[in-house]
PDB file of C-alpha atoms in Angstrom:
ATOM      1  CA  UNK E   1      72.362 -89.137-102.367  1.00  0.00           C
ATOM      2  CA  UNK E   2      69.203 -91.151-101.854  1.00  0.00           C
ATOM      3  CA  UNK E   3      66.283 -89.100-100.505  1.00  0.00           C
ATOM      4  CA  UNK E   4      65.136 -92.076 -98.445  1.00  0.00           C
ATOM      5  CA  UNK E   5      68.230 -94.046 -97.365  1.00  0.00           C
ATOM      6  CA  UNK E   6      67.607 -97.656 -96.436  1.00  0.00           C
ATOM      7  CA  UNK E   7      69.733-100.464 -95.036  1.00  0.00           C
ATOM      8  CA  UNK E   8      69.551-102.462 -98.255  1.00  0.00           C
ATOM      9  CA  UNK E   9      72.848-104.331 -97.716  1.00  0.00           C
ATOM     10  CA  UNK E  10      71.685-105.664 -94.347  1.00  0.00           C
ATOM     11  CA  UNK E  11      69.945-108.997 -93.821  1.00  0.00           C
ATOM     12  CA  UNK E  12      66.528-108.956 -92.171  1.00  0.00           C
ATOM     13  CA  UNK E  13      68.125-109.945 -88.889  1.00  0.00           C
ATOM     14  CA  UNK E  14      68.196-109.008 -85.211  1.00  0.00           C
ATOM     15  CA  UNK E  15      70.978-106.501 -85.871  1.00  0.00           C
ATOM     16  CA  UNK E  16      69.099-104.599 -88.572  1.00  0.00           C
ATOM     17  CA  UNK E  17      65.817-104.618 -86.672  1.00  0.00           C
ATOM     18  CA  UNK E  18      67.584-103.410 -83.505  1.00  0.00           C
ATOM     19  CA  UNK E  19      68.973-100.443 -85.418  1.00  0.00           C
ATOM     20  CA  UNK E  20      65.648 -99.564 -87.029  1.00  0.00           C
ATOM     21  CA  UNK E  21      63.698 -99.869 -83.771  1.00  0.00           C
ATOM     22  CA  UNK E  22      66.231 -97.836 -81.807  1.00  0.00           C
ATOM     23  CA  UNK E  23      66.405 -95.047 -84.386  1.00  0.00           C
ATOM     24  CA  UNK E  24      62.614 -94.908 -84.606  1.00  0.00           C
ATOM     25  CA  UNK E  25      62.408 -94.571 -80.810  1.00  0.00           C
ATOM     26  CA  UNK E  26      64.730 -91.547 -80.858  1.00  0.00           C
ATOM     27  CA  UNK E  27      62.551 -89.737 -83.409  1.00  0.00           C
ATOM     28  CA  UNK E  28      59.009 -90.413 -82.173  1.00  0.00           C
ATOM     29  CA  UNK E  29      57.277 -91.488 -78.994  1.00  0.00           C
ATOM     30  CA  UNK E  30      57.939 -91.077 -75.285  1.00  0.00           C
ATOM     31  CA  UNK E  31      61.708 -91.685 -75.641  1.00  0.00           C
ATOM     32  CA  UNK E  32      62.205 -89.229 -78.522  1.00  0.00           C
ATOM     33  CA  UNK E  33      65.464 -87.291 -78.362  1.00  0.00           C
ATOM     34  CA  UNK E  34      65.966 -83.694 -79.564  1.00  0.00           C
ATOM     35  CA  UNK E  35      67.869 -83.592 -82.857  1.00  0.00           C
ATOM     36  CA  UNK E  36      71.017 -81.881 -81.440  1.00  0.00           C
ATOM     37  CA  UNK E  37      71.407 -84.770 -78.987  1.00  0.00           C
ATOM     38  CA  UNK E  38      71.288 -87.477 -81.645  1.00  0.00           C
ATOM     39  CA  UNK E  39      75.015 -88.199 -81.833  1.00  0.00           C
ATOM     40  CA  UNK E  40      76.543 -91.303 -83.412  1.00  0.00           C
ATOM     41  CA  UNK E  41      80.220 -92.277 -83.278  1.00  0.00           C
ATOM     42  CA  UNK E  42      82.057 -94.755 -85.492  1.00  0.00           C
ATOM     43  CA  UNK E  43      85.459 -96.337 -85.240  1.00  0.00           C
ATOM     44  CA  UNK E  44      87.223 -96.380 -88.625  1.00  0.00           C
ATOM     45  CA  UNK E  45      89.650 -99.282 -89.222  1.00  0.00           C
ATOM     46  CA  UNK E  46      87.721-102.533 -89.211  1.00  0.00           C
ATOM     47  CA  UNK E  47      84.433-100.689 -88.700  1.00  0.00           C
ATOM     48  CA  UNK E  48      83.969 -98.385 -91.686  1.00  0.00           C
ATOM     49  CA  UNK E  49      86.483-100.102 -93.956  1.00  0.00           C
ATOM     50  CA  UNK E  50      88.825-103.053 -94.184  1.00  0.00           C
ATOM     51  CA  UNK E  51      91.837-103.076 -91.847  1.00  0.00           C
ATOM     52  CA  UNK E  52      93.517-106.333 -92.887  1.00  0.00           C
ATOM     53  CA  UNK E  53      96.262-107.256 -93.623  1.00  0.00           C
ATOM     54  CA  UNK E  54      97.200-103.961 -91.962  1.00  0.00           C
ATOM     55  CA  UNK E  55      95.562-100.595 -91.300  1.00  0.00           C
ATOM     56  CA  UNK E  56      95.672 -98.278 -94.300  1.00  0.00           C
ATOM     57  CA  UNK E  57      97.839 -95.709 -92.558  1.00  0.00           C
ATOM     58  CA  UNK E  58     100.508 -98.370 -92.051  1.00  0.00           C
ATOM     59  CA  UNK E  59     100.508 -98.925 -95.826  1.00  0.00           C
ATOM     60  CA  UNK E  60     101.240 -95.227 -96.289  1.00  0.00           C
ATOM     61  CA  UNK E  61     103.910 -95.311 -93.591  1.00  0.00           C
ATOM     62  CA  UNK E  62     105.572 -98.385 -95.114  1.00  0.00           C
ATOM     63  CA  UNK E  63     106.042 -96.516 -98.367  1.00  0.00           C
ATOM     64  CA  UNK E  64     107.575 -93.597 -96.493  1.00  0.00           C
ATOM     65  CA  UNK E  65     109.929 -95.897 -94.572  1.00  0.00           C
ATOM     66  CA  UNK E  66     111.102 -97.612 -97.744  1.00  0.00           C
ATOM     67  CA  UNK E  67     111.995 -94.204 -99.166  1.00  0.00           C
ATOM     68  CA  UNK E  68     113.819 -93.349 -95.941  1.00  0.00           C
ATOM     69  CA  UNK E  69     115.840 -96.586 -96.094  1.00  0.00           C
ATOM     70  CA  UNK E  70     117.017 -95.685 -99.600  1.00  0.00           C
ATOM     71  CA  UNK E  71     118.438 -92.459 -98.191  1.00  0.00           C
ATOM     72  CA  UNK E  72     119.825 -94.037 -94.996  1.00  0.00           C
ATOM     73  CA  UNK E  73     120.368 -97.845 -95.323  1.00  0.00           C
ATOM     74  CA  UNK E  74     121.453 -98.084 -91.658  1.00  0.00           C
ATOM     75  CA  UNK E  75     117.815 -97.688 -90.640  1.00  0.00           C
ATOM     76  CA  UNK E  76     117.167-101.261 -91.790  1.00  0.00           C
ATOM     77  CA  UNK E  77     119.168-102.577 -88.829  1.00  0.00           C
ATOM     78  CA  UNK E  78     116.304-101.856 -86.410  1.00  0.00           C
ATOM     79  CA  UNK E  79     112.564-102.280 -86.179  1.00  0.00           C
ATOM     80  CA  UNK E  80     110.206-101.390 -87.701  1.00  0.00           C
ATOM     81  CA  UNK E  81     112.431-100.571 -90.692  1.00  0.00           C
ATOM     82  CA  UNK E  82     113.931-104.069 -90.718  1.00  0.00           C
ATOM     83  CA  UNK E  83     110.544-105.725 -91.113  1.00  0.00           C
ATOM     84  CA  UNK E  84     109.678-103.367 -93.963  1.00  0.00           C
ATOM     85  CA  UNK E  85     112.953-104.026 -95.800  1.00  0.00           C
ATOM     86  CA  UNK E  86     112.509-107.796 -95.326  1.00  0.00           C
ATOM     87  CA  UNK E  87     108.901-107.674 -96.468  1.00  0.00           C
ATOM     88  CA  UNK E  88     107.710-108.959 -93.074  1.00  0.00           C
ATOM     89  CA  UNK E  89     104.600-106.789 -92.983  1.00  0.00           C
ATOM     90  CA  UNK E  90     102.980-109.290 -90.640  1.00  0.00           C
ATOM     91  CA  UNK E  91     105.224-107.861 -87.895  1.00  0.00           C
ATOM     92  CA  UNK E  92     103.397-104.558 -88.224  1.00  0.00           C
ATOM     93  CA  UNK E  93     100.021-106.223 -87.910  1.00  0.00           C
ATOM     94  CA  UNK E  94     101.189-108.203 -84.900  1.00  0.00           C
ATOM     95  CA  UNK E  95     102.354-105.000 -83.230  1.00  0.00           C
ATOM     96  CA  UNK E  96      98.814-103.631 -83.465  1.00  0.00           C
ATOM     97  CA  UNK E  97      97.305-106.917 -82.248  1.00  0.00           C
ATOM     98  CA  UNK E  98      99.733-106.972 -79.294  1.00  0.00           C
ATOM     99  CA  UNK E  99      98.564-103.475 -78.375  1.00  0.00           C
ATOM    100  CA  UNK E 100      94.986-104.681 -78.190  1.00  0.00           C
ATOM    101  CA  UNK E 101      96.195-107.459 -75.900  1.00  0.00           C
ATOM    102  CA  UNK E 102      97.816-104.892 -73.600  1.00  0.00           C
ATOM    103  CA  UNK E 103     101.440-105.155 -74.815  1.00  0.00           C
ATOM    104  CA  UNK E 104     102.685-101.871 -76.321  1.00  0.00           C
ATOM    105  CA  UNK E 105     106.378-102.729 -76.672  1.00  0.00           C
ATOM    106  CA  UNK E 106     106.296-103.005 -80.467  1.00  0.00           C
ATOM    107  CA  UNK E 107     103.702-100.259 -80.837  1.00  0.00           C
ATOM    108  CA  UNK E 108     106.099 -97.841 -79.146  1.00  0.00           C
ATOM    109  CA  UNK E 109     108.702 -98.628 -81.823  1.00  0.00           C
ATOM    110  CA  UNK E 110     106.075 -98.032 -84.493  1.00  0.00           C
ATOM    111  CA  UNK E 111     104.942 -94.705 -83.060  1.00  0.00           C
ATOM    112  CA  UNK E 112     108.502 -93.428 -82.682  1.00  0.00           C
ATOM    113  CA  UNK E 113     109.267 -94.209 -86.323  1.00  0.00           C
ATOM    114  CA  UNK E 114     105.944 -92.806 -87.513  1.00  0.00           C
ATOM    115  CA  UNK E 115     106.238 -89.435 -85.810  1.00  0.00           C
ATOM    116  CA  UNK E 116     109.767 -89.113 -87.144  1.00  0.00           C
ATOM    117  CA  UNK E 117     108.342 -89.066 -90.666  1.00  0.00           C
ATOM    118  CA  UNK E 118     106.320 -85.905 -90.146  1.00  0.00           C
ATOM    119  CA  UNK E 119     108.623 -83.829 -87.948  1.00  0.00           C
ATOM    120  CA  UNK E 120     108.874 -80.237 -89.260  1.00  0.00           C
ATOM    121  CA  UNK E 121     106.338 -80.893 -92.057  1.00  0.00           C
ATOM    122  CA  UNK E 122     103.596 -78.319 -92.435  1.00  0.00           C
ATOM    123  CA  UNK E 123     100.043 -79.566 -92.107  1.00  0.00           C
ATOM    124  CA  UNK E 124      99.487 -78.641 -95.778  1.00  0.00           C
ATOM    125  CA  UNK E 125     102.535 -80.597 -96.984  1.00  0.00           C
ATOM    126  CA  UNK E 126     101.419 -83.644 -95.033  1.00  0.00           C
ATOM    127  CA  UNK E 127      97.904 -83.394 -96.454  1.00  0.00           C
ATOM    128  CA  UNK E 128      99.305 -83.266 -99.990  1.00  0.00           C
ATOM    129  CA  UNK E 129     101.456 -86.333 -99.336  1.00  0.00           C
ATOM    130  CA  UNK E 130      98.499 -88.299 -97.987  1.00  0.00           C
ATOM    131  CA  UNK E 131      96.263 -87.211-100.871  1.00  0.00           C
ATOM    132  CA  UNK E 132      98.907 -88.387-103.356  1.00  0.00           C
ATOM    133  CA  UNK E 133      99.020 -91.759-101.615  1.00  0.00           C
ATOM    134  CA  UNK E 134      95.258 -92.155-101.914  1.00  0.00           C
ATOM    135  CA  UNK E 135      95.318 -91.273-105.613  1.00  0.00           C
ATOM    136  CA  UNK E 136      97.527 -94.254-106.413  1.00  0.00           C
ATOM    137  CA  UNK E 137      97.438 -96.792-103.566  1.00  0.00           C
ATOM    138  CA  UNK E 138      95.461-100.022-103.702  1.00  0.00           C
ATOM    139  CA  UNK E 139      94.525-102.538-101.052  1.00  0.00           C
ATOM    140  CA  UNK E 140      97.425-105.059-101.045  1.00  0.00           C
ATOM    141  CA  UNK E 141      95.160-108.120-101.128  1.00  0.00           C
ATOM    142  CA  UNK E 142      91.974-106.960-102.852  1.00  0.00           C
ATOM    143  CA  UNK E 143      93.869-104.972-105.508  1.00  0.00           C
ATOM    144  CA  UNK E 144      91.286-102.204-105.596  1.00  0.00           C
ATOM    145  CA  UNK E 145      91.489 -98.555-104.530  1.00  0.00           C
ATOM    146  CA  UNK E 146      90.938 -97.959-100.841  1.00  0.00           C
ATOM    147  CA  UNK E 147      87.838 -95.957-101.756  1.00  0.00           C
ATOM    148  CA  UNK E 148      86.305 -99.267-102.804  1.00  0.00           C
ATOM    149  CA  UNK E 149      87.142-101.112 -99.579  1.00  0.00           C
ATOM    150  CA  UNK E 150      84.665 -99.149 -97.458  1.00  0.00           C
ATOM    151  CA  UNK E 151      81.921-101.353 -96.045  1.00  0.00           C
ATOM    152  CA  UNK E 152      78.779-100.655 -98.025  1.00  0.00           C
ATOM    153  CA  UNK E 153      76.450-101.552 -95.108  1.00  0.00           C
ATOM    154  CA  UNK E 154      78.207 -98.988 -92.933  1.00  0.00           C
ATOM    155  CA  UNK E 155      77.950 -96.232 -95.530  1.00  0.00           C
ATOM    156  CA  UNK E 156      74.236 -97.014 -95.698  1.00  0.00           C
ATOM    157  CA  UNK E 157      74.030 -96.802 -91.908  1.00  0.00           C
ATOM    158  CA  UNK E 158      75.666 -93.358 -91.933  1.00  0.00           C
ATOM    159  CA  UNK E 159      73.136 -92.071 -94.472  1.00  0.00           C
ATOM    160  CA  UNK E 160      70.235 -93.747 -92.639  1.00  0.00           C
ATOM    161  CA  UNK E 161      71.175 -92.093 -89.356  1.00  0.00           C
ATOM    162  CA  UNK E 162      71.638 -88.686 -90.960  1.00  0.00           C
ATOM    163  CA  UNK E 163      68.202 -88.964 -92.558  1.00  0.00           C
ATOM    164  CA  UNK E 164      66.808 -89.415 -89.038  1.00  0.00           C
ATOM    165  CA  UNK E 165      68.522 -86.366 -87.597  1.00  0.00           C
ATOM    166  CA  UNK E 166      71.748 -87.900 -86.298  1.00  0.00           C
ATOM    167  CA  UNK E 167      75.130 -86.175 -86.543  1.00  0.00           C
ATOM    168  CA  UNK E 168      77.831 -88.761 -87.201  1.00  0.00           C
ATOM    169  CA  UNK E 169      81.465 -88.584 -86.081  1.00  0.00           C
ATOM    170  CA  UNK E 170      84.491 -90.779 -86.704  1.00  0.00           C
ATOM    171  CA  UNK E 171      86.369 -91.651 -83.496  1.00  0.00           C
ATOM    172  CA  UNK E 172      89.428 -93.685 -84.349  1.00  0.00           C
ATOM    173  CA  UNK E 173      92.840 -94.743 -83.157  1.00  0.00           C
ATOM    174  CA  UNK E 174      94.021 -93.727 -86.618  1.00  0.00           C
ATOM    175  CA  UNK E 175      95.752 -90.389 -86.993  1.00  0.00           C
ATOM    176  CA  UNK E 176      93.272 -87.532 -87.337  1.00  0.00           C
ATOM    177  CA  UNK E 177      94.853 -85.607 -90.213  1.00  0.00           C
ATOM    178  CA  UNK E 178      95.539 -88.774 -92.202  1.00  0.00           C
ATOM    179  CA  UNK E 179      91.839 -89.639 -92.103  1.00  0.00           C
ATOM    180  CA  UNK E 180      90.650 -86.104 -92.796  1.00  0.00           C
ATOM    181  CA  UNK E 181      92.033 -86.312 -96.323  1.00  0.00           C
ATOM    182  CA  UNK E 182      89.396 -88.836 -97.362  1.00  0.00           C
ATOM    183  CA  UNK E 183      86.508 -88.971 -94.902  1.00  0.00           C
ATOM    184  CA  UNK E 184      84.301 -86.514 -96.762  1.00  0.00           C
ATOM    185  CA  UNK E 185      84.706 -88.271-100.107  1.00  0.00           C
ATOM    186  CA  UNK E 186      84.554 -91.841 -98.770  1.00  0.00           C
ATOM    187  CA  UNK E 187      82.003 -91.501 -95.957  1.00  0.00           C
ATOM    188  CA  UNK E 188      80.409 -88.086 -96.323  1.00  0.00           C
ATOM    189  CA  UNK E 189      81.927 -87.044 -92.970  1.00  0.00           C
ATOM    190  CA  UNK E 190      83.571 -83.572 -93.025  1.00  0.00           C
ATOM    191  CA  UNK E 191      87.014 -83.107 -91.417  1.00  0.00           C
ATOM    192  CA  UNK E 192      85.675 -81.212 -88.418  1.00  0.00           C
ATOM    193  CA  UNK E 193      83.824 -84.378 -87.377  1.00  0.00           C
ATOM    194  CA  UNK E 194      86.926 -86.576 -87.361  1.00  0.00           C
ATOM    195  CA  UNK E 195      88.372 -87.416 -83.934  1.00  0.00           C
ATOM    196  CA  UNK E 196      91.561 -89.443 -83.912  1.00  0.00           C
ATOM    197  CA  UNK E 197      95.087 -89.776 -82.617  1.00  0.00           C
ATOM    198  CA  UNK E 198      97.112 -86.621 -83.189  1.00  0.00           C
ATOM    199  CA  UNK E 199     100.710 -85.640 -83.768  1.00  0.00           C
ATOM    200  CA  UNK E 200     102.092 -82.770 -81.747  1.00  0.00           C
ATOM    201  CA  UNK E 201     101.882 -79.363 -83.434  1.00  0.00           C
ATOM    202  CA  UNK E 202     104.058 -76.271 -83.291  1.00  0.00           C
ATOM    203  CA  UNK E 203     103.402 -72.794 -84.664  1.00  0.00           C
ATOM    204  CA  UNK E 204     106.069 -71.286 -86.933  1.00  0.00           C
ATOM    205  CA  UNK E 205     105.951 -67.494 -86.461  1.00  0.00           C
ATOM    206  CA  UNK E 206     108.106 -66.711 -89.495  1.00  0.00           C
ATOM    207  CA  UNK E 207     105.937 -68.595 -91.973  1.00  0.00           C
ATOM    208  CA  UNK E 208     102.669 -68.384 -90.014  1.00  0.00           C
ATOM    209  CA  UNK E 209     102.314 -72.124 -90.459  1.00  0.00           C
ATOM    210  CA  UNK E 210     101.456 -75.134 -88.337  1.00  0.00           C
ATOM    211  CA  UNK E 211     104.120 -77.838 -88.315  1.00  0.00           C
ATOM    212  CA  UNK E 212     104.337 -81.271 -86.764  1.00  0.00           C
ATOM    213  CA  UNK E 213     106.583 -82.108 -83.851  1.00  0.00           C
ATOM    214  CA  UNK E 214     108.252 -85.498 -83.357  1.00  0.00           C
ATOM    215  CA  UNK E 215     105.660 -86.496 -80.799  1.00  0.00           C
ATOM    216  CA  UNK E 216     102.209 -87.938 -80.440  1.00  0.00           C
ATOM    217  CA  UNK E 217      99.874 -85.677 -78.475  1.00  0.00           C
ATOM    218  CA  UNK E 218      97.552 -88.558 -77.680  1.00  0.00           C
ATOM    219  CA  UNK E 219      96.616 -92.016 -78.907  1.00  0.00           C
ATOM    220  CA  UNK E 220      92.854 -92.111 -79.349  1.00  0.00           C
ATOM    221  CA  UNK E 221      92.146 -95.654 -78.251  1.00  0.00           C
ATOM    222  CA  UNK E 222      90.671 -97.421 -75.248  1.00  0.00           C
ATOM    223  CA  UNK E 223      89.622 -95.091 -72.457  1.00  0.00           C
ATOM    224  CA  UNK E 224      90.954 -92.130 -74.427  1.00  0.00           C
ATOM    225  CA  UNK E 225      87.998 -92.407 -76.827  1.00  0.00           C
ATOM    226  CA  UNK E 226      85.309 -91.284 -74.340  1.00  0.00           C
ATOM    227  CA  UNK E 227      87.633 -88.477 -73.206  1.00  0.00           C
ATOM    228  CA  UNK E 228      88.097 -87.213 -76.761  1.00  0.00           C
ATOM    229  CA  UNK E 229      84.383 -87.558 -77.507  1.00  0.00           C
ATOM    230  CA  UNK E 230      83.511 -85.406 -74.519  1.00  0.00           C
ATOM    231  CA  UNK E 231      86.227 -82.813 -75.151  1.00  0.00           C
ATOM    232  CA  UNK E 232      85.297 -82.455 -78.838  1.00  0.00           C
ATOM    233  CA  UNK E 233      81.516 -82.966 -78.824  1.00  0.00           C
ATOM    234  CA  UNK E 234      80.412 -82.308 -75.263  1.00  0.00           C
ATOM    235  CA  UNK E 235      77.670 -84.938 -75.454  1.00  0.00           C
ATOM    236  CA  UNK E 236      77.356 -88.659 -74.842  1.00  0.00           C
ATOM    237  CA  UNK E 237      76.633 -90.508 -78.084  1.00  0.00           C
ATOM    238  CA  UNK E 238      73.318 -92.267 -78.542  1.00  0.00           C
ATOM    239  CA  UNK E 239      74.804 -94.813 -80.937  1.00  0.00           C
ATOM    240  CA  UNK E 240      78.338 -96.190 -81.226  1.00  0.00           C
ATOM    241  CA  UNK E 241      79.940 -98.717 -83.564  1.00  0.00           C
ATOM    242  CA  UNK E 242      83.289-100.450 -83.104  1.00  0.00           C
ATOM    243  CA  UNK E 243      85.049-103.724 -83.730  1.00  0.00           C
ATOM    244  CA  UNK E 244      88.027-104.086 -81.398  1.00  0.00           C
ATOM    245  CA  UNK E 245      89.151-104.182 -77.785  1.00  0.00           C
ATOM    246  CA  UNK E 246      90.049-100.502 -77.978  1.00  0.00           C
ATOM    247  CA  UNK E 247      86.418 -99.631 -78.705  1.00  0.00           C
ATOM    248  CA  UNK E 248      84.949-101.114 -75.516  1.00  0.00           C
ATOM    249  CA  UNK E 249      85.110 -97.888 -73.439  1.00  0.00           C
ATOM    250  CA  UNK E 250      83.396 -95.973 -76.260  1.00  0.00           C
ATOM    251  CA  UNK E 251      80.700 -98.662 -76.545  1.00  0.00           C
ATOM    252  CA  UNK E 252      80.163 -98.613 -72.783  1.00  0.00           C
ATOM    253  CA  UNK E 253      80.132 -94.801 -72.641  1.00  0.00           C
ATOM    254  CA  UNK E 254      77.302 -94.896 -75.177  1.00  0.00           C
ATOM    255  CA  UNK E 255      75.356 -97.869 -73.876  1.00  0.00           C
ATOM    256  CA  UNK E 256      75.267 -96.906 -70.210  1.00  0.00           C
ATOM    257  CA  UNK E 257      74.579 -93.167 -70.359  1.00  0.00           C
ATOM    258  CA  UNK E 258      71.577 -91.360 -68.828  1.00  0.00           C
ATOM    259  CA  UNK E 259      69.715 -92.343 -72.000  1.00  0.00           C
ATOM    260  CA  UNK E 260      70.301 -96.003 -72.825  1.00  0.00           C
ATOM    261  CA  UNK E 261      72.117 -95.996 -76.148  1.00  0.00           C
ATOM    262  CA  UNK E 262      72.741 -98.583 -78.840  1.00  0.00           C
ATOM    263  CA  UNK E 263      76.243-100.067 -79.140  1.00  0.00           C
ATOM    264  CA  UNK E 264      77.084-102.184 -82.184  1.00  0.00           C
ATOM    265  CA  UNK E 265      80.084-104.526 -82.243  1.00  0.00           C
ATOM    266  CA  UNK E 266      81.220-105.612 -85.713  1.00  0.00           C
ATOM    267  CA  UNK E 267      82.401-109.243 -85.686  1.00  0.00           C
ATOM    268  CA  UNK E 268      84.680-110.199 -88.585  1.00  0.00           C
ATOM    269  CA  UNK E 269      83.526-113.797 -88.939  1.00  0.00           C
ATOM    270  CA  UNK E 270      83.066-113.911 -92.721  1.00  0.00           C
ATOM    271  CA  UNK E 271      84.473-117.140 -94.207  1.00  0.00           C
ATOM    272  CA  UNK E 272      82.734-116.807 -97.579  1.00  0.00           C
ATOM    273  CA  UNK E 273      85.731-115.362 -99.472  1.00  0.00           C
ATOM    274  CA  UNK E 274      83.904-112.095-100.138  1.00  0.00           C
ATOM    275  CA  UNK E 275      87.044-110.125 -99.298  1.00  0.00           C
ATOM    276  CA  UNK E 276      86.904-109.675 -95.519  1.00  0.00           C
ATOM    277  CA  UNK E 277      88.907-112.437 -93.810  1.00  0.00           C
ATOM    278  CA  UNK E 278      87.573-113.830 -90.530  1.00  0.00           C
ATOM    279  CA  UNK E 279      89.629-112.754 -87.521  1.00  0.00           C
ATOM    280  CA  UNK E 280      89.232-112.253 -83.790  1.00  0.00           C
ATOM    281  CA  UNK E 281      92.780-111.055 -83.062  1.00  0.00           C
ATOM    282  CA  UNK E 282      92.585-107.704 -81.327  1.00  0.00           C
ATOM    283  CA  UNK E 283      88.894-108.196 -80.572  1.00  0.00           C
ATOM    284  CA  UNK E 284      88.937-111.011 -78.027  1.00  0.00           C
ATOM    285  CA  UNK E 285      88.141-108.764 -75.059  1.00  0.00           C
ATOM    286  CA  UNK E 286      85.420-106.947 -76.976  1.00  0.00           C
ATOM    287  CA  UNK E 287      83.783-110.213 -78.023  1.00  0.00           C
ATOM    288  CA  UNK E 288      83.978-111.489 -74.445  1.00  0.00           C
ATOM    289  CA  UNK E 289      82.493-108.222 -73.207  1.00  0.00           C
ATOM    290  CA  UNK E 290      79.612-108.625 -75.653  1.00  0.00           C
ATOM    291  CA  UNK E 291      78.616-111.799 -73.834  1.00  0.00           C
ATOM    292  CA  UNK E 292      78.094-109.839 -70.598  1.00  0.00           C
ATOM    293  CA  UNK E 293      77.031-106.434 -71.892  1.00  0.00           C
ATOM    294  CA  UNK E 294      73.916-105.610 -73.918  1.00  0.00           C
ATOM    295  CA  UNK E 295      75.832-104.848 -77.111  1.00  0.00           C
ATOM    296  CA  UNK E 296      74.272-105.716 -80.444  1.00  0.00           C
ATOM    297  CA  UNK E 297      76.718-107.964 -82.283  1.00  0.00           C
ATOM    298  CA  UNK E 298      76.855-107.503 -86.055  1.00  0.00           C
ATOM    299  CA  UNK E 299      78.083-110.567 -87.937  1.00  0.00           C
ATOM    300  CA  UNK E 300      79.863-109.678 -91.186  1.00  0.00           C
ATOM    301  CA  UNK E 301      78.981-113.143 -92.456  1.00  0.00           C
ATOM    302  CA  UNK E 302      75.336-113.295 -91.447  1.00  0.00           C
ATOM    303  CA  UNK E 303      74.124-109.691 -91.187  1.00  0.00           C
ATOM    304  CA  UNK E 304      75.601-108.132 -94.346  1.00  0.00           C
ATOM    305  CA  UNK E 305      74.467-109.193 -97.801  1.00  0.00           C
ATOM    306  CA  UNK E 306      77.149-107.063 -99.479  1.00  0.00           C
ATOM    307  CA  UNK E 307      80.558-105.954 -98.236  1.00  0.00           C
ATOM    308  CA  UNK E 308      81.931-103.392-100.663  1.00  0.00           C
ATOM    309  CA  UNK E 309      80.321-101.038-103.192  1.00  0.00           C
ATOM    310  CA  UNK E 310      80.311-102.516-106.678  1.00  0.00           C
ATOM    311  CA  UNK E 311      81.220 -99.124-108.131  1.00  0.00           C
ATOM    312  CA  UNK E 312      82.512 -95.798-106.844  1.00  0.00           C
ATOM    313  CA  UNK E 313      79.289 -94.204-108.059  1.00  0.00           C
ATOM    314  CA  UNK E 314      77.275 -96.581-105.886  1.00  0.00           C
ATOM    315  CA  UNK E 315      79.234 -95.414-102.860  1.00  0.00           C
ATOM    316  CA  UNK E 316      78.754 -91.759-103.722  1.00  0.00           C
ATOM    317  CA  UNK E 317      75.049 -92.162-104.362  1.00  0.00           C
ATOM    318  CA  UNK E 318      74.316 -93.584-100.911  1.00  0.00           C
TER     319      UNK E 318
END
């Protein structure tokens, strides 16, 4: 790890200078903030790493559904199994986009099928399954391991904040235990600082084990994000980063606290064929909100000189 982390993959732009000036103000001067209160929160999909053509967890789930269809072909008669069997993965992405537009009809089908995969599994068995997926899976478009689809500028930002006394958390709509398998290796964030959606849990007295129920305890998106931040951390963040409609409450919770925070909105507007396709789907409300709220918009096209680490070692060294 660099002893003096810098934002080397960021253009000398308003976004970078806003970050540097804000962080400096929290460390020194009349607005300095005690170290324990320097909290930063980051969304994951689309913020810390690529989420297109579909979130990484959906890739894992698709593989599990295909295996389930082999055992029970009748599953393919209904969604979301039908789309998986037909290779219509765009349906899955549209279900997520529809959620961000306020329509959860397809998302409910997704969640029901997802929780059915883990019912009765121990937390250890699930972790092993996820770890196996990450050992072999590659991004379906970029054809590189998911470890190499993290956004290099964001990894630099994590290290930069930590060097200035910030404690960084992941606050995502993604499932908590799925993310915990990789966050320390990919981002340097330990599992206890991962806040996400969560399956229901039951305690098995005979085996003294924790097992998953066929339910979702909560979906950590939208207004749920500030609730989970407060219940887990007990502090308002000073800095928040997101990219979608579901991140707006978290960005507002940070920006409009007793101490005026810094809220960054990642805009996926890159049309340079560097590997991150331009898209606004699922972010229309957030982008509209940015016009009225004092968010700092980060343009993938104009504010980042590099998207992904050129090597795994580069990522680990940051």
